[in-house]
Coordinates of N, CA and C and ligand atoms in Angstrom, one line a residue:
X1 N -76.9 -14.0 -0.4 CA -75.5 -14.2 -0.9 C -75.0 -13.0 -1.6
X2 N -73.7 -12.9 -1.6 CA -73.0 -11.7 -2.2 C -72.1 -12.2 -3.3
X3 N -72.3 -11.7 -4.5 CA -71.6 -12.2 -5.6 C -70.9 -11.0 -6.3
X4 N -69.6 -11.1 -6.5 CA -68.9 -10.1 -7.3 C -68.8 -10.6 -8.7
X5 N -69.0 -9.7 -9.7 CA -69.0 -10.1 -11.1 C -68.0 -9.1 -11.8
X6 N -66.9 -9.7 -12.2 CA -65.8 -8.9 -12.8 C -66.1 -8.5 -14.3
X7 N -65.6 -7.4 -14.7 CA -65.6 -7.1 -16.2 C -67.0 -7.2 -16.8
X8 N -68.0 -6.6 -16.1 CA -69.3 -6.4 -16.8 C -69.2 -5.5 -17.9
X9 N -68.4 -4.4 -17.7 CA -68.1 -3.4 -18.8 C -66.6 -3.5 -19.0
X10 N -66.2 -3.3 -20.3 CA -64.8 -3.2 -20.6 C -64.3 -1.8 -20.2
X11 N -63.0 -1.7 -20.3 CA -62.4 -0.3 -20.0 C -63.0 0.7 -21.0
X12 N -63.1 0.4 -22.2 CA -63.6 1.3 -23.2 C -65.1 1.7 -22.9
X13 N -65.9 0.7 -22.5 CA -67.3 0.9 -22.1 C -67.3 1.9 -20.9
X14 N -66.5 1.6 -20.0 CA -66.5 2.5 -18.8 C -66.2 3.9 -19.1
X15 N -65.2 4.1 -20.0 CA -64.8 5.4 -20.4 C -65.9 6.1 -21.1
X16 N -66.6 5.4 -22.0 CA -67.8 5.9 -22.7 C -68.9 6.3 -21.8
X17 N -69.2 5.4 -20.9 CA -70.2 5.7 -19.9 C -69.9 7.0 -19.1
X18 N -68.7 7.0 -18.6 CA -68.2 8.2 -17.8 C -68.4 9.5 -18.6
X19 N -68.0 9.4 -19.8 CA -68.0 10.6 -20.6 C -69.5 11.1 -20.8
X20 N -70.4 10.2 -21.1 CA -71.8 10.5 -21.2 C -72.4 11.1 -19.9
X21 N -72.0 10.4 -18.8 CA -72.6 10.8 -17.5 C -72.1 12.2 -17.1
X22 N -70.9 12.5 -17.5 CA -70.3 13.8 -17.1 C -71.1 15.0 -17.8
X23 N -71.8 14.7 -18.9 CA -72.5 15.7 -19.6 C -73.9 16.0 -19.0
X24 N -74.3 15.1 -18.1 CA -75.7 15.1 -17.6 C -75.9 16.1 -16.5
X25 N -77.1 16.5 -16.2 CA -77.5 17.4 -15.1 C -77.8 16.6 -13.9
X26 N -76.9 16.7 -12.9 CA -77.0 15.9 -11.6 C -77.9 16.7 -10.6
X27 N -78.6 15.9 -9.8 CA -79.5 16.6 -8.8 C -79.2 15.9 -7.4
X28 N -79.8 16.5 -6.4 CA -79.7 15.9 -5.1 C -80.2 14.5 -5.1
X29 N -79.5 13.6 -4.4 CA -79.8 12.2 -4.4 C -81.1 11.8 -3.8
X30 N -81.7 12.7 -3.1 CA -82.9 12.3 -2.3 C -84.2 12.3 -3.2
X31 N -84.0 12.5 -4.5 CA -85.1 12.4 -5.4 C -85.7 11.0 -5.4
X32 N -84.9 9.9 -5.1 CA -85.5 8.6 -5.1 C -85.7 8.0 -3.8
X33 N -85.5 8.8 -2.7 CA -85.5 8.2 -1.4 C -86.9 8.2 -0.7
X34 N -87.0 7.2 0.2 CA -88.2 7.2 1.1 C -87.8 8.1 2.3
X35 N -88.7 8.3 3.2 CA -88.5 9.2 4.3 C -87.2 8.9 5.1
X36 N -87.1 7.6 5.4 CA -85.9 7.2 6.3 C -84.6 7.4 5.6
X37 N -84.5 7.0 4.3 CA -83.2 7.1 3.7 C -82.9 8.5 3.3
X38 N -83.9 9.4 3.2 CA -83.6 10.8 2.9 C -82.7 11.4 4.0
X39 N -82.9 11.0 5.2 CA -82.0 11.5 6.3 C -80.6 10.9 6.2
X40 N -80.5 9.8 5.6 CA -79.2 9.0 5.6 C -78.3 9.4 4.4
X41 N -79.0 9.9 3.4 CA -78.3 9.9 2.1 C -77.8 11.3 1.7
X42 N -76.5 11.3 1.4 CA -75.9 12.6 1.0 C -75.0 12.3 -0.3
X43 N -75.7 12.5 -1.4 CA -75.0 12.2 -2.7 C -75.7 12.9 -3.8
X44 N -75.3 12.7 -5.0 CA -76.1 13.2 -6.2 C -76.5 12.1 -7.1
X45 N -77.6 12.3 -7.8 CA -78.1 11.3 -8.7 C -78.5 11.9 -10.0
X46 N -78.6 11.1 -11.1 CA -79.3 11.5 -12.3 C -80.8 11.3 -12.1
X47 N -81.7 12.2 -12.5 CA -83.1 11.9 -12.4 C -83.5 10.7 -13.2
X48 N -84.5 10.0 -12.8 CA -84.9 8.8 -13.5 C -85.2 9.0 -15.0
X49 N -85.8 10.2 -15.3 CA -86.2 10.5 -16.7 C -85.0 11.2 -17.4
X50 N -83.8 11.3 -16.9 CA -82.7 11.8 -17.6 C -82.4 11.0 -18.9
X51 N -82.3 11.7 -20.0 CA -82.0 11.0 -21.3 C -80.7 10.2 -21.2
X52 N -79.7 10.8 -20.5 CA -78.4 10.1 -20.4 C -78.5 8.9 -19.5
X53 N -79.3 9.0 -18.4 CA -79.5 7.8 -17.6 C -80.1 6.7 -18.3
X54 N -81.1 7.1 -19.1 CA -81.9 6.0 -19.9 C -80.9 5.4 -20.9
X55 N -80.2 6.2 -21.6 CA -79.3 5.7 -22.6 C -78.2 4.7 -22.0
X56 N -77.5 5.2 -21.0 CA -76.4 4.5 -20.4 C -77.0 3.2 -19.7
X57 N -78.1 3.5 -19.0 CA -78.8 2.4 -18.2 C -79.2 1.3 -19.2
X58 N -79.8 1.7 -20.3 CA -80.2 0.7 -21.3 C -79.1 -0.1 -21.8
X59 N -77.9 0.5 -22.1 CA -76.8 -0.2 -22.5 C -76.3 -1.2 -21.5
X60 N -76.3 -0.8 -20.2 CA -75.9 -1.7 -19.1 C -76.8 -2.9 -19.1
X61 N -78.2 -2.7 -19.2 CA -79.1 -3.8 -19.1 C -78.9 -4.8 -20.2
X62 N -78.6 -4.3 -21.4 CA -78.4 -5.2 -22.6 C -77.1 -6.0 -22.3
X63 N -76.1 -5.4 -21.8 CA -74.9 -6.2 -21.5 C -75.2 -7.3 -20.4
X64 N -75.9 -6.9 -19.4 CA -76.2 -7.9 -18.3 C -77.1 -9.1 -18.8
X65 N -78.0 -8.8 -19.8 CA -78.9 -9.9 -20.3 C -78.1 -11.0 -20.9
X66 N -76.9 -10.7 -21.4 CA -76.0 -11.7 -22.1 C -74.8 -12.1 -21.2
X67 N -74.8 -11.7 -20.0 CA -73.7 -12.0 -19.1 C -74.0 -13.3 -18.3
X68 N -73.3 -14.4 -18.7 CA -73.7 -15.7 -18.0 C -73.6 -15.7 -16.5
X69 N -72.6 -15.0 -16.0 CA -72.4 -15.0 -14.5 C -73.5 -14.2 -13.8
X70 N -73.9 -13.1 -14.4 CA -75.0 -12.3 -13.8 C -76.3 -13.1 -13.9
X71 N -76.6 -13.7 -15.1 CA -77.8 -14.4 -15.3 C -77.9 -15.6 -14.3
X72 N -76.7 -16.3 -14.1 CA -76.7 -17.5 -13.2 C -76.9 -17.0 -11.8
X73 N -76.3 -15.9 -11.4 CA -76.4 -15.5 -10.0 C -77.7 -14.9 -9.6
X74 N -78.3 -14.0 -10.6 CA -79.5 -13.3 -10.3 C -80.7 -14.0 -10.7
X75 N -80.6 -14.9 -11.7 CA -81.8 -15.5 -12.3 C -82.9 -14.4 -12.5
X76 N -82.5 -13.4 -13.3 CA -83.4 -12.2 -13.3 C -84.7 -12.4 -14.0
X77 N -85.8 -11.9 -13.4 CA -87.1 -11.8 -14.1 C -87.3 -10.4 -14.6
X78 N -87.1 -9.4 -13.7 CA -87.1 -8.0 -14.1 C -85.9 -7.3 -13.6
X79 N -85.4 -6.4 -14.4 CA -84.3 -5.6 -13.9 C -84.8 -4.1 -14.0
X80 N -84.7 -3.5 -12.8 CA -85.2 -2.1 -12.7 C -84.1 -1.2 -13.5
X81 N -84.6 -0.3 -14.3 CA -83.6 0.5 -15.1 C -82.6 1.2 -14.2
X82 N -81.3 1.0 -14.5 CA -80.2 1.5 -13.6 C -80.3 3.0 -13.4
X83 N -80.0 3.4 -12.2 CA -79.9 4.8 -11.8 C -78.4 5.0 -11.5
X84 N -78.0 6.3 -11.4 CA -76.6 6.6 -11.3 C -76.4 7.6 -10.2
X85 N -75.4 7.4 -9.4 CA -75.1 8.3 -8.3 C -73.6 8.6 -8.3
X86 N -73.3 9.7 -7.6 CA -71.9 10.1 -7.4 C -71.8 10.8 -6.1
X87 N -70.7 10.5 -5.4 CA -70.4 11.0 -4.1 C -69.1 11.8 -4.2
X88 N -69.1 13.1 -3.7 CA -67.9 13.9 -3.6 C -67.4 13.8 -2.2
X89 N -66.3 14.6 -1.9 CA -65.7 14.6 -0.6 C -66.7 15.0 0.4
X90 N -66.8 14.3 1.5 CA -67.7 14.6 2.6 C -69.1 14.0 2.4
X91 N -69.3 13.3 1.3 CA -70.7 12.7 1.1 C -70.6 11.2 1.4
X92 N -71.8 10.7 1.8 CA -71.9 9.3 2.2 C -73.4 8.9 2.2
X93 N -73.7 7.6 2.4 CA -75.0 7.1 2.5 C -75.1 6.2 3.7
X94 N -75.6 6.8 4.8 CA -75.6 6.0 6.1 C -76.5 4.8 6.0
X95 N -76.4 4.0 7.0 CA -77.1 2.7 7.0 C -78.6 2.8 6.7
X96 N -79.1 2.0 5.8 CA -80.5 2.1 5.3 C -80.9 0.7 4.7
X97 N -82.2 0.6 4.5 CA -82.7 -0.6 3.8 C -83.3 -0.1 2.5
X98 N -83.2 -0.9 1.4 CA -83.9 -0.5 0.2 C -85.4 -0.9 0.2
X99 N -86.2 -0.1 -0.4 CA -87.6 -0.4 -0.5 C -87.9 -1.7 -1.1
X100 N -88.9 -2.4 -0.5 CA -89.1 -3.8 -1.0 C -89.7 -3.8 -2.4
X101 N -90.5 -2.8 -2.7 CA -91.1 -2.7 -4.0 C -90.8 -1.3 -4.6
X102 N -90.4 -1.3 -5.9 CA -90.2 -0.1 -6.5 C -91.0 0.1 -7.8
X103 N -91.5 1.3 -8.0 CA -92.4 1.5 -9.1 C -91.6 2.4 -10.1
X104 N -91.6 2.0 -11.3 CA -90.9 2.8 -12.3 C -91.8 4.0 -12.6
X105 N -91.2 5.2 -12.6 CA -92.0 6.4 -12.6 C -92.8 6.5 -13.9
X106 N -92.2 6.2 -15.0 CA -92.9 6.4 -16.3 C -93.9 5.2 -16.7
X107 N -93.3 4.0 -16.6 CA -94.1 2.9 -17.1 C -95.1 2.5 -16.0
X108 N -94.9 2.8 -14.8 CA -95.8 2.4 -13.7 C -95.5 1.0 -13.3
X109 N -94.6 0.3 -14.0 CA -94.3 -1.1 -13.6 C -93.7 -1.2 -12.3
X110 N -94.1 -2.2 -11.5 CA -93.6 -2.4 -10.2 C -92.7 -3.7 -10.2
X111 N -91.6 -3.6 -9.4 CA -90.8 -4.8 -9.2 C -90.6 -5.0 -7.7
X112 N -90.5 -6.3 -7.3 CA -90.1 -6.6 -6.0 C -88.5 -6.6 -6.0
X113 N -87.9 -6.0 -5.0 CA -86.5 -5.9 -5.0 C -85.9 -7.1 -4.3
X114 N -85.6 -8.1 -5.0 CA -84.9 -9.3 -4.3 C -83.4 -9.1 -4.2
X115 N -82.8 -8.5 -5.2 CA -81.4 -8.2 -5.2 C -81.1 -6.8 -5.5
X116 N -80.1 -6.3 -4.8 CA -79.5 -4.9 -5.1 C -78.2 -5.1 -5.9
X117 N -77.9 -4.2 -6.8 CA -76.7 -4.3 -7.5 C -76.0 -2.9 -7.6
X118 N -74.7 -2.9 -7.5 CA -73.9 -1.7 -7.7 C -72.9 -2.0 -8.7
X119 N -72.9 -1.2 -9.8 CA -71.8 -1.3 -10.8 C -70.9 -0.1 -10.6
X120 N -69.6 -0.5 -10.3 CA -68.7 0.6 -10.0 C -68.2 1.2 -11.3
X121 N -68.2 2.6 -11.3 CA -67.8 3.3 -12.6 C -66.5 4.2 -12.3
X122 N -66.0 4.1 -11.1 CA -64.7 4.8 -10.8 C -63.8 3.8 -10.2
X123 N -62.5 3.9 -10.5 CA -61.5 3.0 -10.0 C -61.2 3.3 -8.5
X124 N -60.9 2.2 -7.7 CA -60.6 2.4 -6.3 C -59.5 3.4 -6.0
X125 N -58.5 3.5 -6.9 CA -57.4 4.4 -6.6 C -57.8 5.9 -6.9
X126 N -59.0 6.1 -7.5 CA -59.4 7.5 -7.8 C -60.1 8.1 -6.6
X127 N -60.4 7.4 -5.5 CA -61.1 8.0 -4.4 C -60.8 7.2 -3.1
X128 N -60.8 7.9 -2.0 CA -60.7 7.2 -0.7 C -62.0 7.3 0.0
X129 N -62.3 6.2 0.8 CA -63.6 6.0 1.4 C -64.5 5.4 0.3
X130 N -65.8 5.6 0.5 CA -66.8 5.1 -0.5 C -66.9 3.6 -0.6
X131 N -66.5 2.9 0.5 CA -66.8 1.5 0.5 C -68.3 1.2 0.6
X132 N -68.8 0.2 -0.1 CA -70.1 -0.3 0.1 C -70.1 -1.3 1.2
X133 N -70.7 -1.1 2.3 CA -70.7 -2.0 3.5 C -72.0 -2.7 3.6
X134 N -72.0 -4.0 3.6 CA -73.2 -4.8 3.5 C -73.2 -5.7 4.8
X135 N -74.3 -5.7 5.5 CA -74.5 -6.5 6.7 C -75.4 -7.6 6.4
X136 N -75.0 -8.9 6.5 CA -75.9 -10.0 6.4 C -75.7 -11.0 7.5
X137 N -76.3 -12.1 7.4 CA -76.3 -13.1 8.6 C -74.8 -13.6 8.7
X138 N -74.0 -13.5 7.7 CA -72.6 -13.9 7.9 C -71.6 -12.8 8.3
X139 N -72.2 -11.7 8.6 CA -71.3 -10.6 9.1 C -71.3 -9.4 8.2
X140 N -70.2 -8.6 8.3 CA -70.2 -7.4 7.5 C -69.1 -7.5 6.4
X141 N -69.5 -7.1 5.2 CA -68.7 -7.1 4.0 C -68.4 -5.8 3.5
X142 N -67.2 -5.5 3.2 CA -66.8 -4.2 2.6 C -66.5 -4.4 1.1
X143 N -67.1 -3.7 0.2 CA -66.9 -3.9 -1.2 C -66.5 -2.6 -1.9
X144 N -65.4 -2.7 -2.6 CA -64.9 -1.5 -3.4 C -64.2 -2.1 -4.6
X145 N -64.8 -2.1 -5.7 CA -64.4 -2.9 -6.9 C -63.8 -2.0 -8.0
X146 N -63.0 -2.5 -8.9 CA -62.5 -1.8 -10.0 C -63.7 -1.3 -10.9
X147 N -63.5 -0.3 -11.7 CA -64.5 0.2 -12.6 C -64.9 -0.8 -13.6
X148 N -66.2 -1.0 -13.8 CA -66.7 -2.0 -14.7 C -67.1 -3.3 -14.0
X149 N -66.8 -3.5 -12.7 CA -67.2 -4.6 -11.9 C -68.4 -4.4 -11.1
X150 N -69.2 -5.4 -10.8 CA -70.5 -5.3 -10.2 C -70.6 -6.2 -9.0
X151 N -71.3 -5.7 -8.0 CA -71.6 -6.6 -6.8 C -73.2 -6.7 -6.7
X152 N -73.6 -8.0 -6.5 CA -75.0 -8.3 -6.3 C -75.1 -8.8 -4.9
X153 N -76.2 -8.2 -4.2 CA -76.4 -8.6 -2.8 C -77.8 -8.6 -2.4
X154 N -78.2 -9.3 -1.4 CA -79.7 -9.3 -1.1 C -80.2 -8.0 -0.7
X155 N -81.3 -7.6 -1.4 CA -81.8 -6.2 -1.1 C -82.4 -6.2 0.3
X156 N -82.5 -7.3 1.0 CA -83.0 -7.3 2.3 C -81.9 -6.9 3.4
X157 N -80.7 -6.7 2.9 CA -79.6 -6.4 3.9 C -79.5 -4.9 4.2
X158 N -79.1 -4.6 5.5 CA -78.8 -3.3 5.8 C -77.5 -3.0 5.1
X159 N -77.3 -1.7 4.6 CA -76.1 -1.4 3.9 C -75.8 0.1 4.0
X160 N -74.6 0.5 3.8 CA -74.2 1.9 3.7 C -73.0 2.1 2.9
X161 N -72.8 3.4 2.5 CA -71.6 3.8 1.8 C -70.8 4.7 2.6
X162 N -69.6 4.4 2.9 CA -68.8 5.2 3.8 C -68.4 6.6 3.2
X163 N -68.1 7.5 4.0 CA -67.8 8.9 3.6 C -66.6 9.0 2.6
X164 N -66.7 9.8 1.6 CA -65.6 10.0 0.7 C -64.7 11.0 1.3
X165 N -63.4 10.7 1.3 CA -62.4 11.7 1.9 C -61.5 12.2 0.8
X166 N -61.5 11.6 -0.4 CA -60.7 12.2 -1.5 C -61.4 11.7 -2.8
X167 N -61.4 12.5 -3.8 CA -61.9 12.1 -5.1 C -63.4 12.0 -5.3
X168 N -63.8 11.2 -6.2 CA -65.3 11.1 -6.5 C -65.6 9.6 -6.8
X169 N -66.7 9.2 -6.2 CA -67.1 7.8 -6.5 C -68.3 7.9 -7.4
X170 N -68.2 7.2 -8.5 CA -69.3 7.2 -9.5 C -69.8 5.8 -9.7
X171 N -71.1 5.6 -9.7 CA -71.6 4.2 -9.9 C -73.0 4.2 -10.5
X172 N -73.4 3.0 -10.9 CA -74.8 2.7 -11.3 C -75.3 1.8 -10.2
X173 N -76.6 1.9 -9.9 CA -77.2 1.0 -9.0 C -78.6 0.7 -9.5
X174 N -79.0 -0.6 -9.2 CA -80.4 -1.0 -9.6 C -80.8 -2.2 -8.8
X175 N -82.0 -2.6 -9.1 CA -82.6 -3.8 -8.4 C -83.0 -4.8 -9.3
X176 N -83.1 -6.1 -8.9 CA -83.5 -7.2 -9.7 C -84.6 -7.9 -9.0
X177 N -85.7 -8.2 -9.7 CA -86.7 -9.2 -9.2 C -86.2 -10.5 -9.8
X178 N -86.0 -11.5 -9.0 CA -85.4 -12.7 -9.5 C -86.6 -13.7 -9.7
X179 N -86.3 -14.6 -10.7 CA -87.3 -15.7 -10.8 C -87.4 -16.6 -9.6
X180 N -86.3 -16.6 -8.8 CA -86.3 -17.3 -7.5 C -86.2 -16.3 -6.4
X181 N -87.4 -16.2 -5.7 CA -87.5 -15.1 -4.7 C -86.6 -15.3 -3.5
X182 N -86.5 -16.6 -3.1 CA -85.8 -16.9 -1.8 C -84.3 -16.9 -2.0
X183 N -83.6 -16.1 -1.2 CA -82.2 -16.0 -1.3 C -81.5 -17.3 -1.1
X184 N -82.0 -18.2 -0.1 CA -81.4 -19.4 0.1 C -81.5 -20.4 -1.0
X185 N -82.6 -20.4 -1.7 CA -82.8 -21.3 -2.9 C -82.0 -20.8 -4.0
X186 N -81.9 -19.5 -4.2 CA -81.1 -18.9 -5.2 C -79.6 -19.3 -5.0
X187 N -79.2 -19.2 -3.8 CA -77.8 -19.6 -3.5 C -77.5 -21.0 -3.8
X188 N -78.4 -21.9 -3.4 CA -78.2 -23.3 -3.8 C -78.0 -23.5 -5.3
X189 N -78.9 -22.8 -6.0 CA -78.8 -22.9 -7.5 C -77.5 -22.4 -8.0
X190 N -77.1 -21.3 -7.4 CA -75.8 -20.7 -7.8 C -74.6 -21.6 -7.5
X191 N -74.6 -22.2 -6.3 CA -73.5 -23.1 -5.9 C -73.5 -24.3 -6.9
X192 N -74.7 -24.9 -7.2 CA -74.7 -26.0 -8.0 C -74.3 -25.6 -9.4
X193 N -74.7 -24.5 -9.9 CA -74.3 -24.0 -11.2 C -72.8 -23.9 -11.3
X194 N -72.2 -23.3 -10.3 CA -70.7 -23.1 -10.3 C -70.0 -24.4 -10.2
X195 N -70.5 -25.4 -9.5 CA -69.9 -26.7 -9.4 C -69.9 -27.4 -10.8
X196 N -71.1 -27.2 -11.4 CA -71.2 -27.8 -12.8 C -70.3 -27.1 -13.7
X197 N -70.2 -25.8 -13.7 CA -69.3 -25.1 -14.6 C -67.9 -25.5 -14.3
X198 N -67.5 -25.8 -13.1 CA -66.2 -26.2 -12.8 C -65.8 -27.6 -13.4
X199 N -66.8 -28.4 -13.6 CA -66.5 -29.7 -14.2 C -66.4 -29.6 -15.8
X200 N -66.9 -28.5 -16.3 CA -67.1 -28.5 -17.8 C -65.8 -28.7 -18.6
X201 N -64.7 -28.1 -18.2 CA -63.5 -28.2 -19.1 C -63.0 -29.7 -19.3
X202 N -62.8 -30.4 -18.2 CA -62.2 -31.7 -18.4 C -63.1 -32.9 -18.1
X203 N -64.3 -32.6 -17.6 CA -65.2 -33.8 -17.3 C -66.4 -33.6 -18.1
X204 N -66.3 -33.0 -19.3 CA -67.5 -32.6 -20.1 C -68.3 -33.9 -20.5
X205 N -67.6 -35.0 -20.6 CA -68.3 -36.2 -21.1 C -68.7 -37.2 -19.9
X206 N -68.4 -36.8 -18.7 CA -68.8 -37.6 -17.6 C -70.3 -37.7 -17.4
X207 N -70.9 -38.9 -17.3 CA -72.3 -39.0 -17.3 C -73.0 -38.3 -16.1
X208 N -72.2 -38.2 -15.0 CA -72.8 -37.5 -13.8 C -73.0 -36.0 -14.1
X209 N -72.3 -35.5 -15.0 CA -72.5 -34.1 -15.3 C -73.9 -33.8 -15.9
X210 N -74.4 -34.7 -16.7 CA -75.7 -34.6 -17.2 C -76.7 -34.8 -16.0
X211 N -76.4 -35.7 -15.1 CA -77.3 -35.9 -13.9 C -77.4 -34.6 -13.1
X212 N -76.2 -34.0 -12.8 CA -76.2 -32.8 -12.0 C -77.0 -31.6 -12.7
X213 N -76.8 -31.6 -14.0 CA -77.5 -30.5 -14.8 C -79.0 -30.7 -14.8
X214 N -79.4 -32.0 -14.8 CA -80.8 -32.3 -14.6 C -81.4 -31.9 -13.3
X215 N -80.6 -32.1 -12.2 CA -81.0 -31.7 -10.9 C -81.2 -30.2 -10.9
X216 N -80.2 -29.5 -11.5 CA -80.2 -28.0 -11.5 C -81.6 -27.6 -12.1
X217 N -81.9 -28.1 -13.3 CA -83.1 -27.6 -14.0 C -84.4 -28.1 -13.3
X218 N -84.3 -29.2 -12.6 CA -85.5 -29.6 -11.9 C -85.7 -28.7 -10.6
X219 N -84.6 -28.3 -10.0 CA -84.8 -27.4 -8.9 C -85.3 -26.0 -9.4
X220 N -84.7 -25.6 -10.5 CA -85.2 -24.3 -11.0 C -86.7 -24.4 -11.4
X221 N -87.0 -25.5 -12.0 CA -88.4 -25.7 -12.4 C -89.4 -25.6 -11.2
X222 N -88.9 -26.2 -10.1 CA -89.7 -26.2 -8.9 C -89.8 -24.9 -8.2
X223 N -88.8 -24.1 -8.3 CA -88.7 -22.8 -7.5 C -89.0 -21.5 -8.4
X224 N -88.9 -21.6 -9.7 CA -88.9 -20.4 -10.5 C -90.4 -19.9 -10.7
X225 N -90.5 -18.6 -10.6 CA -91.7 -17.9 -11.2 C -91.3 -17.2 -12.4
X226 N -92.0 -17.4 -13.5 CA -91.5 -16.8 -14.7 C -92.7 -16.0 -15.3
Ligands
NI1 NI1 -79.4 1.2 -0.8

């Protein structure tokens, strides 16, 4: 499933992140690539051990931990520390798959990449091209969101970033190991959660709401690895 999450960062947070990121030393994006994606990838990244990447990435992870929509959609068990990339004119990332397992360089911790996430840090009007294009069993989706918004999608999908023809695309990207490994099960939980949330304002006292919430937790109990 593909879930867009608005306003993960406020405008002020985005401005602060951008200012910090501009001070950092950017390198060729292939520092994190496997063999296949090295041929496909043309962008710049901050190194994993960059102090700025750690600081801004840490702030993003703290925000996400308290973001109800992110938590409900991803059911996160581990979040890989966010990395940062930027694409200038003529740069792109051709079709590729993300590695199934990623190891954090310093801690050695490994996570299974169930979900991929992109947090947009430039506004759509500031660049042309740069759409994130995701292919899944329901077809092809093009995503280009306002700064501060995030998209979550199955890491199992083929995806690419189209060539930039004007301006600069700046973003954070990371992976999530979910408590619920299976995308279909996670989707059912998300749909049920959203239906329950939809009943909350005016049907908060309806006895069926408690029943549905019970079903939600019993499914999560059945499927979650914690
Ligand atoms: Ni990717």
